[in-house]
Amino acid sequence: MDLAFEDFLQRLERVRAEIAAACDAAGRDPASVAVLPVTKNHPPAAVEYAVRAGLPSVGENRVQEARDKRAALADCPVRWELIGHLQTNKAKLAVGLFDRIQSVDRVKLIHALERHAADAGRRLPILLQVNAGDDPAKHGCTLQEAPALTETILDCPHLKLEGLMTIAPLSDDPDLARRTFENLRSCREALQERFDIALPELSMGMSGDLREAVAAGSTMVRIGTALYGARRYT
Ligand SMILES: *Cc1c(COP(=O)(O)O)cnc(C)c1O
């Protein structure tokens, strides 16, 4: 990560301006959209930048990488959110590391998280990940599976369902992203009504499609590239 803190602050300001413009167009309050800096594939300094800028949480997509970073940043006052696919055999480790898991998408994982959260004596905040763009390359349950999985989660006393998460299909077509995000919002509304629950969080939108996400009601955009630059994969 070849980025000075001042440059990071400038990038953050640009992201916030883009959110504000999208909120303006949609008649929304910019304070209703949080920025989750995505620090995956970046060194621990990326997390420190976020904290220094006053951001409360970071997103990581791999359990081991987050574990190493947490160890390198002992006592860093930040909330860790898992946004990447979680294998069931890593559920226990994830429960010990993350403040919230956004990538919950199947019964087996729900039951594993419930068991490990109970063992740890905590109630784990989670989001249900829905493949609202019906993209074969993405994880997440289908829109049709969402009600049954919600029911399963609501039967788990150690899980706290706070909302939904989606990733739009990789595409140059902003309409596809818009439809995906509108699908997620409708899904949220249907679940709220059917189960008489509040699902306040809609985690949707990344660097390339945050406008469409904010227009459709996103409460949290997950931003990597626009804040930290291109990731180097090794
Ligand atoms: C990497 C990642 C992001 C951030 O993507 P950018 O395009 O770099 O902003 C957001 N959400 C998830 C689930 C990711 O894996």
PDB file of C-alpha atoms and ligand atoms in Angstrom:
ATOM      1  CA  MET A   1       0.000   0.000   0.000  1.00  0.00           C
ATOM      2  CA  ASP A   2       1.769   3.045  -1.322  1.00  0.00           C
ATOM      3  CA  LEU A   3      -0.457   5.645   0.238  1.00  0.00           C
ATOM      4  CA  ALA A   4       0.175   8.508   2.637  1.00  0.00           C
ATOM      5  CA  PHE A   5      -2.418   9.153   5.330  1.00  0.00           C
ATOM      6  CA  GLU A   6      -3.227  12.574   3.844  1.00  0.00           C
ATOM      7  CA  ASP A   7      -3.992  10.918   0.506  1.00  0.00           C
ATOM      8  CA  PHE A   8      -6.217   8.404   2.257  1.00  0.00           C
ATOM      9  CA  LEU A   9      -8.136  11.279   3.866  1.00  0.00           C
ATOM     10  CA  GLN A  10      -8.577  12.895   0.463  1.00  0.00           C
ATOM     11  CA  ARG A  11      -9.880   9.660  -1.000  1.00  0.00           C
ATOM     12  CA  LEU A  12     -12.278   9.280   1.905  1.00  0.00           C
ATOM     13  CA  GLU A  13     -13.535  12.794   1.305  1.00  0.00           C
ATOM     14  CA  ARG A  14     -14.159  11.962  -2.362  1.00  0.00           C
ATOM     15  CA  VAL A  15     -16.095   8.825  -1.426  1.00  0.00           C
ATOM     16  CA  ARG A  16     -18.167  10.817   1.048  1.00  0.00           C
ATOM     17  CA  ALA A  17     -18.866  13.476  -1.582  1.00  0.00           C
ATOM     18  CA  GLU A  18     -20.067  10.760  -3.956  1.00  0.00           C
ATOM     19  CA  ILE A  19     -22.323   9.347  -1.243  1.00  0.00           C
ATOM     20  CA  ALA A  20     -23.632  12.829  -0.466  1.00  0.00           C
ATOM     21  CA  ALA A  21     -24.442  13.455  -4.142  1.00  0.00           C
ATOM     22  CA  ALA A  22     -26.256  10.118  -4.405  1.00  0.00           C
ATOM     23  CA  CYS A  23     -28.150  10.855  -1.185  1.00  0.00           C
ATOM     24  CA  ASP A  24     -29.096  14.272  -2.478  1.00  0.00           C
ATOM     25  CA  ALA A  25     -30.508  12.778  -5.666  1.00  0.00           C
ATOM     26  CA  ALA A  26     -32.437  10.175  -3.654  1.00  0.00           C
ATOM     27  CA  GLY A  27     -33.680  12.550  -0.962  1.00  0.00           C
ATOM     28  CA  ARG A  28     -31.738  10.717   1.726  1.00  0.00           C
ATOM     29  CA  ASP A  29     -29.693  11.906   4.699  1.00  0.00           C
ATOM     30  CA  PRO A  30     -25.955  11.233   4.039  1.00  0.00           C
ATOM     31  CA  ALA A  31     -25.596  10.310   7.708  1.00  0.00           C
ATOM     32  CA  SER A  32     -27.753   7.236   6.988  1.00  0.00           C
ATOM     33  CA  VAL A  33     -24.997   5.646   4.840  1.00  0.00           C
ATOM     34  CA  ALA A  34     -21.911   4.290   6.598  1.00  0.00           C
ATOM     35  CA  VAL A  35     -18.574   3.661   4.897  1.00  0.00           C
ATOM     36  CA  LEU A  36     -16.999   0.286   5.635  1.00  0.00           C
ATOM     37  CA  PRO A  37     -13.344   0.466   4.541  1.00  0.00           C
ATOM     38  CA  VAL A  38     -12.335  -2.869   3.024  1.00  0.00           C
ATOM     39  CA  THR A  39      -8.780  -3.593   4.129  1.00  0.00           C
ATOM     40  CA  LYS A  40      -8.375  -7.058   2.557  1.00  0.00           C
ATOM     41  CA  ASN A  41      -5.079  -7.587   0.745  1.00  0.00           C
ATOM     42  CA  HIS A  42      -3.703  -4.468   2.403  1.00  0.00           C
ATOM     43  CA  PRO A  43      -1.272  -4.316   5.333  1.00  0.00           C
ATOM     44  CA  PRO A  44      -2.279  -3.550   8.944  1.00  0.00           C
ATOM     45  CA  ALA A  45      -1.514   0.126   8.259  1.00  0.00           C
ATOM     46  CA  ALA A  46      -4.693   0.258   6.171  1.00  0.00           C
ATOM     47  CA  VAL A  47      -6.680  -0.521   9.321  1.00  0.00           C
ATOM     48  CA  GLU A  48      -4.759   2.118  11.271  1.00  0.00           C
ATOM     49  CA  TYR A  49      -5.577   4.713   8.615  1.00  0.00           C
ATOM     50  CA  ALA A  50      -9.267   3.935   8.957  1.00  0.00           C
ATOM     51  CA  VAL A  51      -9.103   4.274  12.740  1.00  0.00           C
ATOM     52  CA  ARG A  52      -7.171   7.547  12.561  1.00  0.00           C
ATOM     53  CA  ALA A  53      -9.811   8.880  10.170  1.00  0.00           C
ATOM     54  CA  GLY A  54     -12.489   8.064  12.752  1.00  0.00           C
ATOM     55  CA  LEU A  55     -14.060   5.102  10.958  1.00  0.00           C
ATOM     56  CA  PRO A  56     -15.391   2.585  13.489  1.00  0.00           C
ATOM     57  CA  SER A  57     -15.161  -0.697  11.508  1.00  0.00           C
ATOM     58  CA  VAL A  58     -13.193  -2.442   8.778  1.00  0.00           C
ATOM     59  CA  GLY A  59     -14.176  -5.246   6.398  1.00  0.00           C
ATOM     60  CA  GLU A  60     -12.003  -8.296   5.765  1.00  0.00           C
ATOM     61  CA  ASN A  61     -12.832 -11.212   3.526  1.00  0.00           C
ATOM     62  CA  ARG A  62     -10.573 -13.958   4.840  1.00  0.00           C
ATOM     63  CA  VAL A  63     -10.461 -15.372   8.352  1.00  0.00           C
ATOM     64  CA  GLN A  64      -6.715 -16.090   8.476  1.00  0.00           C
ATOM     65  CA  GLU A  65      -5.749 -12.719   7.071  1.00  0.00           C
ATOM     66  CA  ALA A  66      -7.946 -10.959   9.621  1.00  0.00           C
ATOM     67  CA  ARG A  67      -6.432 -13.049  12.411  1.00  0.00           C
ATOM     68  CA  ASP A  68      -2.900 -12.034  11.432  1.00  0.00           C
ATOM     69  CA  LYS A  69      -3.907  -8.398  11.158  1.00  0.00           C
ATOM     70  CA  ARG A  70      -5.685  -8.402  14.518  1.00  0.00           C
ATOM     71  CA  ALA A  71      -2.599  -9.927  16.105  1.00  0.00           C
ATOM     72  CA  ALA A  72      -0.382  -7.246  14.547  1.00  0.00           C
ATOM     73  CA  LEU A  73      -2.762  -4.533  15.772  1.00  0.00           C
ATOM     74  CA  ALA A  74      -3.393  -5.664  19.333  1.00  0.00           C
ATOM     75  CA  ASP A  75      -5.796  -3.337  21.121  1.00  0.00           C
ATOM     76  CA  CYS A  76      -6.568  -1.307  18.009  1.00  0.00           C
ATOM     77  CA  PRO A  77     -10.017   0.183  18.703  1.00  0.00           C
ATOM     78  CA  VAL A  78     -11.842  -1.049  15.622  1.00  0.00           C
ATOM     79  CA  ARG A  79     -14.725  -3.396  14.871  1.00  0.00           C
ATOM     80  CA  TRP A  80     -13.962  -6.240  12.483  1.00  0.00           C
ATOM     81  CA  GLU A  81     -16.584  -7.337   9.971  1.00  0.00           C
ATOM     82  CA  LEU A  82     -16.304 -10.472   7.850  1.00  0.00           C
ATOM     83  CA  ILE A  83     -17.549  -9.808   4.310  1.00  0.00           C
ATOM     84  CA  GLY A  84     -16.085 -12.845   2.498  1.00  0.00           C
ATOM     85  CA  HIS A  85     -17.277 -16.419   2.158  1.00  0.00           C
ATOM     86  CA  LEU A  86     -16.987 -18.390   5.390  1.00  0.00           C
ATOM     87  CA  GLN A  87     -16.264 -22.124   5.374  1.00  0.00           C
ATOM     88  CA  THR A  88     -18.136 -23.969   8.104  1.00  0.00           C
ATOM     89  CA  ASN A  89     -14.904 -25.423   9.517  1.00  0.00           C
ATOM     90  CA  LYS A  90     -13.679 -21.883  10.178  1.00  0.00           C
ATOM     91  CA  ALA A  91     -16.844 -20.768  11.974  1.00  0.00           C
ATOM     92  CA  LYS A  92     -15.337 -21.135  15.432  1.00  0.00           C
ATOM     93  CA  LEU A  93     -12.291 -19.053  14.557  1.00  0.00           C
ATOM     94  CA  ALA A  94     -14.524 -16.446  12.922  1.00  0.00           C
ATOM     95  CA  VAL A  95     -16.741 -16.166  16.012  1.00  0.00           C
ATOM     96  CA  GLY A  96     -13.601 -15.430  18.041  1.00  0.00           C
ATOM     97  CA  LEU A  97     -12.366 -12.759  15.639  1.00  0.00           C
ATOM     98  CA  PHE A  98     -15.260 -10.822  14.187  1.00  0.00           C
ATOM     99  CA  ASP A  99     -17.714  -8.362  15.656  1.00  0.00           C
ATOM    100  CA  ARG A 100     -20.170  -9.093  12.858  1.00  0.00           C
ATOM    101  CA  ILE A 101     -20.369 -11.639  10.051  1.00  0.00           C
ATOM    102  CA  GLN A 102     -22.026 -10.351   6.877  1.00  0.00           C
ATOM    103  CA  SER A 103     -21.624 -13.507   4.787  1.00  0.00           C
ATOM    104  CA  VAL A 104     -24.116 -15.897   6.408  1.00  0.00           C
ATOM    105  CA  ASP A 105     -25.857 -17.792   3.613  1.00  0.00           C
ATOM    106  CA  ARG A 106     -26.725 -21.401   4.502  1.00  0.00           C
ATOM    107  CA  VAL A 107     -28.269 -23.604   7.197  1.00  0.00           C
ATOM    108  CA  LYS A 108     -25.114 -25.515   8.086  1.00  0.00           C
ATOM    109  CA  LEU A 109     -23.183 -22.305   8.681  1.00  0.00           C
ATOM    110  CA  ILE A 110     -26.033 -20.802  10.725  1.00  0.00           C
ATOM    111  CA  HIS A 111     -26.040 -23.827  13.028  1.00  0.00           C
ATOM    112  CA  ALA A 112     -22.250 -23.792  13.381  1.00  0.00           C
ATOM    113  CA  LEU A 113     -22.230 -20.076  14.237  1.00  0.00           C
ATOM    114  CA  GLU A 114     -25.045 -20.542  16.757  1.00  0.00           C
ATOM    115  CA  ARG A 115     -23.131 -23.338  18.489  1.00  0.00           C
ATOM    116  CA  HIS A 116     -19.847 -21.435  18.652  1.00  0.00           C
ATOM    117  CA  ALA A 117     -21.496 -18.177  19.711  1.00  0.00           C
ATOM    118  CA  ALA A 118     -23.238 -20.081  22.535  1.00  0.00           C
ATOM    119  CA  ASP A 119     -19.916 -21.641  23.585  1.00  0.00           C
ATOM    120  CA  ALA A 120     -18.334 -18.195  23.583  1.00  0.00           C
ATOM    121  CA  GLY A 121     -21.197 -16.812  25.652  1.00  0.00           C
ATOM    122  CA  ARG A 122     -22.066 -14.104  23.163  1.00  0.00           C
ATOM    123  CA  ARG A 123     -24.824 -13.066  20.818  1.00  0.00           C
ATOM    124  CA  LEU A 124     -23.249 -12.666  17.402  1.00  0.00           C
ATOM    125  CA  PRO A 125     -24.501  -9.927  15.057  1.00  0.00           C
ATOM    126  CA  ILE A 126     -24.894 -11.215  11.505  1.00  0.00           C
ATOM    127  CA  LEU A 127     -26.253 -10.273   8.092  1.00  0.00           C
ATOM    128  CA  LEU A 128     -27.864 -12.705   5.685  1.00  0.00           C
ATOM    129  CA  GLN A 129     -26.004 -12.641   2.366  1.00  0.00           C
ATOM    130  CA  VAL A 130     -28.401 -12.844  -0.553  1.00  0.00           C
ATOM    131  CA  ASN A 131     -27.327 -13.382  -4.157  1.00  0.00           C
ATOM    132  CA  ALA A 132     -29.859 -10.793  -5.223  1.00  0.00           C
ATOM    133  CA  GLY A 133     -28.374 -10.492  -8.709  1.00  0.00           C
ATOM    134  CA  ASP A 134     -28.681 -14.244  -9.287  1.00  0.00           C
ATOM    135  CA  ASP A 135     -24.997 -14.375 -10.227  1.00  0.00           C
ATOM    136  CA  PRO A 136     -23.575 -17.906 -10.521  1.00  0.00           C
ATOM    137  CA  ALA A 137     -20.142 -16.508  -9.564  1.00  0.00           C
ATOM    138  CA  LYS A 138     -21.357 -15.203  -6.203  1.00  0.00           C
ATOM    139  CA  HIS A 139     -22.039 -16.760  -2.840  1.00  0.00           C
ATOM    140  CA  GLY A 140     -25.200 -15.940  -0.944  1.00  0.00           C
ATOM    141  CA  CYS A 141     -28.587 -17.622  -0.729  1.00  0.00           C
ATOM    142  CA  THR A 142     -31.156 -17.100  -3.454  1.00  0.00           C
ATOM    143  CA  LEU A 143     -33.959 -14.596  -2.983  1.00  0.00           C
ATOM    144  CA  GLN A 144     -36.309 -17.586  -2.725  1.00  0.00           C
ATOM    145  CA  GLU A 145     -34.288 -19.161   0.111  1.00  0.00           C
ATOM    146  CA  ALA A 146     -34.142 -15.987   2.198  1.00  0.00           C
ATOM    147  CA  PRO A 147     -37.392 -16.499   4.179  1.00  0.00           C
ATOM    148  CA  ALA A 148     -36.528 -20.059   5.278  1.00  0.00           C
ATOM    149  CA  LEU A 149     -32.999 -19.027   6.285  1.00  0.00           C
ATOM    150  CA  THR A 150     -34.379 -16.056   8.192  1.00  0.00           C
ATOM    151  CA  GLU A 151     -36.675 -18.411  10.092  1.00  0.00           C
ATOM    152  CA  THR A 152     -33.690 -20.652  10.892  1.00  0.00           C
ATOM    153  CA  ILE A 153     -31.707 -17.662  12.187  1.00  0.00           C
ATOM    154  CA  LEU A 154     -34.603 -16.389  14.285  1.00  0.00           C
ATOM    155  CA  ASP A 155     -34.647 -19.783  16.034  1.00  0.00           C
ATOM    156  CA  CYS A 156     -31.017 -19.247  17.131  1.00  0.00           C
ATOM    157  CA  PRO A 157     -30.848 -17.341  20.428  1.00  0.00           C
ATOM    158  CA  HIS A 158     -27.139 -16.546  20.057  1.00  0.00           C
ATOM    159  CA  LEU A 159     -27.431 -14.931  16.622  1.00  0.00           C
ATOM    160  CA  LYS A 160     -28.700 -11.415  16.050  1.00  0.00           C
ATOM    161  CA  LEU A 161     -29.926 -10.806  12.512  1.00  0.00           C
ATOM    162  CA  GLU A 162     -29.332  -7.124  11.730  1.00  0.00           C
ATOM    163  CA  GLY A 163     -30.046  -7.014   8.007  1.00  0.00           C
ATOM    164  CA  LEU A 164     -29.012  -8.191   4.563  1.00  0.00           C
ATOM    165  CA  MET A 165     -25.907  -8.046   2.403  1.00  0.00           C
ATOM    166  CA  THR A 166     -25.389  -8.478  -1.325  1.00  0.00           C
ATOM    167  CA  ILE A 167     -22.692  -8.160  -3.981  1.00  0.00           C
ATOM    168  CA  ALA A 168     -23.851  -7.046  -7.425  1.00  0.00           C
ATOM    169  CA  PRO A 169     -22.690  -9.055 -10.457  1.00  0.00           C
ATOM    170  CA  LEU A 170     -19.471  -7.755 -11.992  1.00  0.00           C
ATOM    171  CA  SER A 171     -20.747  -5.788 -14.965  1.00  0.00           C
ATOM    172  CA  ASP A 172     -20.458  -2.451 -16.755  1.00  0.00           C
ATOM    173  CA  ASP A 173     -24.235  -2.179 -16.782  1.00  0.00           C
ATOM    174  CA  PRO A 174     -25.372   0.084 -13.924  1.00  0.00           C
ATOM    175  CA  ASP A 175     -28.949  -1.138 -14.456  1.00  0.00           C
ATOM    176  CA  LEU A 176     -27.950  -4.635 -13.436  1.00  0.00           C
ATOM    177  CA  ALA A 177     -26.488  -3.313 -10.179  1.00  0.00           C
ATOM    178  CA  ARG A 178     -29.567  -1.163  -9.619  1.00  0.00           C
ATOM    179  CA  ARG A 179     -31.903  -4.130 -10.110  1.00  0.00           C
ATOM    180  CA  THR A 180     -29.794  -6.264  -7.770  1.00  0.00           C
ATOM    181  CA  PHE A 181     -29.932  -3.647  -5.013  1.00  0.00           C
ATOM    182  CA  GLU A 182     -33.649  -3.056  -5.482  1.00  0.00           C
ATOM    183  CA  ASN A 183     -34.172  -6.814  -5.204  1.00  0.00           C
ATOM    184  CA  LEU A 184     -32.338  -6.802  -1.881  1.00  0.00           C
ATOM    185  CA  ARG A 185     -34.389  -3.924  -0.555  1.00  0.00           C
ATOM    186  CA  SER A 186     -37.673  -5.607  -1.557  1.00  0.00           C
ATOM    187  CA  CYS A 187     -36.451  -8.817   0.046  1.00  0.00           C
ATOM    188  CA  ARG A 188     -35.727  -6.904   3.256  1.00  0.00           C
ATOM    189  CA  GLU A 189     -39.188  -5.362   3.230  1.00  0.00           C
ATOM    190  CA  ALA A 190     -40.885  -8.712   2.662  1.00  0.00           C
ATOM    191  CA  LEU A 191     -38.906 -10.344   5.491  1.00  0.00           C
ATOM    192  CA  GLN A 192     -39.643  -7.503   7.891  1.00  0.00           C
ATOM    193  CA  GLU A 193     -43.333  -7.823   7.221  1.00  0.00           C
ATOM    194  CA  ARG A 194     -43.502 -11.597   7.226  1.00  0.00           C
ATOM    195  CA  PHE A 195     -41.595 -12.060  10.498  1.00  0.00           C
ATOM    196  CA  ASP A 196     -42.528  -8.756  12.132  1.00  0.00           C
ATOM    197  CA  ILE A 197     -38.868  -7.884  12.717  1.00  0.00           C
ATOM    198  CA  ALA A 198     -36.610  -4.904  12.009  1.00  0.00           C
ATOM    199  CA  LEU A 199     -33.747  -5.459   9.556  1.00  0.00           C
ATOM    200  CA  PRO A 200     -32.115  -2.039   9.552  1.00  0.00           C
ATOM    201  CA  GLU A 201     -28.856  -2.859   7.763  1.00  0.00           C
ATOM    202  CA  LEU A 202     -28.610  -3.095   3.980  1.00  0.00           C
ATOM    203  CA  SER A 203     -24.925  -3.692   3.199  1.00  0.00           C
ATOM    204  CA  MET A 204     -24.651  -3.064  -0.524  1.00  0.00           C
ATOM    205  CA  GLY A 205     -22.477  -1.068  -2.891  1.00  0.00           C
ATOM    206  CA  MET A 206     -18.717  -1.084  -3.522  1.00  0.00           C
ATOM    207  CA  SER A 207     -16.326   1.380  -5.192  1.00  0.00           C
ATOM    208  CA  GLY A 208     -17.853   0.905  -8.638  1.00  0.00           C
ATOM    209  CA  ASP A 209     -21.560   0.876  -7.838  1.00  0.00           C
ATOM    210  CA  LEU A 210     -22.095   2.906  -4.703  1.00  0.00           C
ATOM    211  CA  ARG A 211     -24.383   5.422  -6.442  1.00  0.00           C
ATOM    212  CA  GLU A 212     -26.836   2.744  -7.473  1.00  0.00           C
ATOM    213  CA  ALA A 213     -26.655   1.189  -4.006  1.00  0.00           C
ATOM    214  CA  VAL A 214     -27.363   4.459  -2.196  1.00  0.00           C
ATOM    215  CA  ALA A 215     -30.248   5.181  -4.578  1.00  0.00           C
ATOM    216  CA  ALA A 216     -31.744   1.794  -3.659  1.00  0.00           C
ATOM    217  CA  GLY A 217     -31.427   2.327   0.098  1.00  0.00           C
ATOM    218  CA  SER A 218     -27.974   1.083   1.109  1.00  0.00           C
ATOM    219  CA  THR A 219     -27.046   1.792   4.732  1.00  0.00           C
ATOM    220  CA  MET A 220     -23.446   0.574   4.376  1.00  0.00           C
ATOM    221  CA  VAL A 221     -21.169   0.765   1.352  1.00  0.00           C
ATOM    222  CA  ARG A 222     -18.082  -1.475   1.439  1.00  0.00           C
ATOM    223  CA  ILE A 223     -15.220   0.442  -0.143  1.00  0.00           C
ATOM    224  CA  GLY A 224     -11.774  -0.947  -0.949  1.00  0.00           C
ATOM    225  CA  THR A 225     -10.284   0.341  -4.196  1.00  0.00           C
ATOM    226  CA  ALA A 226     -11.578   3.926  -3.967  1.00  0.00           C
ATOM    227  CA  LEU A 227      -9.935   4.293  -0.528  1.00  0.00           C
ATOM    228  CA  TYR A 228      -6.739   2.272  -0.780  1.00  0.00           C
ATOM    229  CA  GLY A 229      -6.087   1.889  -4.507  1.00  0.00           C
ATOM    230  CA  ALA A 230      -5.771  -1.364  -6.434  1.00  0.00           C
ATOM    231  CA  ARG A 231      -5.103  -4.505  -4.408  1.00  0.00           C
ATOM    232  CA  ARG A 232      -2.013  -6.557  -5.171  1.00  0.00           C
ATOM    233  CA  TYR A 233      -2.799 -10.258  -5.076  1.00  0.00           C
ATOM    234  CA  THR A 234       0.088 -12.546  -4.332  1.00  0.00           C
TER     235      THR A 234
HETATM  236  C1  LIG B   1     -13.398  -6.592  -1.985  1.00  0.00           C
HETATM  237  C2  LIG B   1     -14.794  -6.402  -1.561  1.00  0.00           C
HETATM  238  C3  LIG B   1     -15.369  -5.122  -1.526  1.00  0.00           C
HETATM  239  C4  LIG B   1     -14.637  -3.848  -1.947  1.00  0.00           C
HETATM  240  O1  LIG B   1     -14.552  -3.792  -3.335  1.00  0.00           O
HETATM  241  P1  LIG B   1     -13.947  -2.502  -4.079  1.00  0.00           P
HETATM  242  O2  LIG B   1     -14.454  -2.642  -5.462  1.00  0.00           O
HETATM  243  O3  LIG B   1     -12.473  -2.605  -3.984  1.00  0.00           O
HETATM  244  O4  LIG B   1     -14.481  -1.295  -3.395  1.00  0.00           O
HETATM  245  C5  LIG B   1     -16.683  -5.017  -1.089  1.00  0.00           C
HETATM  246  N1  LIG B   1     -17.391  -6.102  -0.701  1.00  0.00           N
HETATM  247  C6  LIG B   1     -16.874  -7.350  -0.733  1.00  0.00           C
HETATM  248  C7  LIG B   1     -17.711  -8.494  -0.300  1.00  0.00           C
HETATM  249  C8  LIG B   1     -15.569  -7.539  -1.165  1.00  0.00           C
HETATM  250  O5  LIG B   1     -15.062  -8.783  -1.186  1.00  0.00           O
END
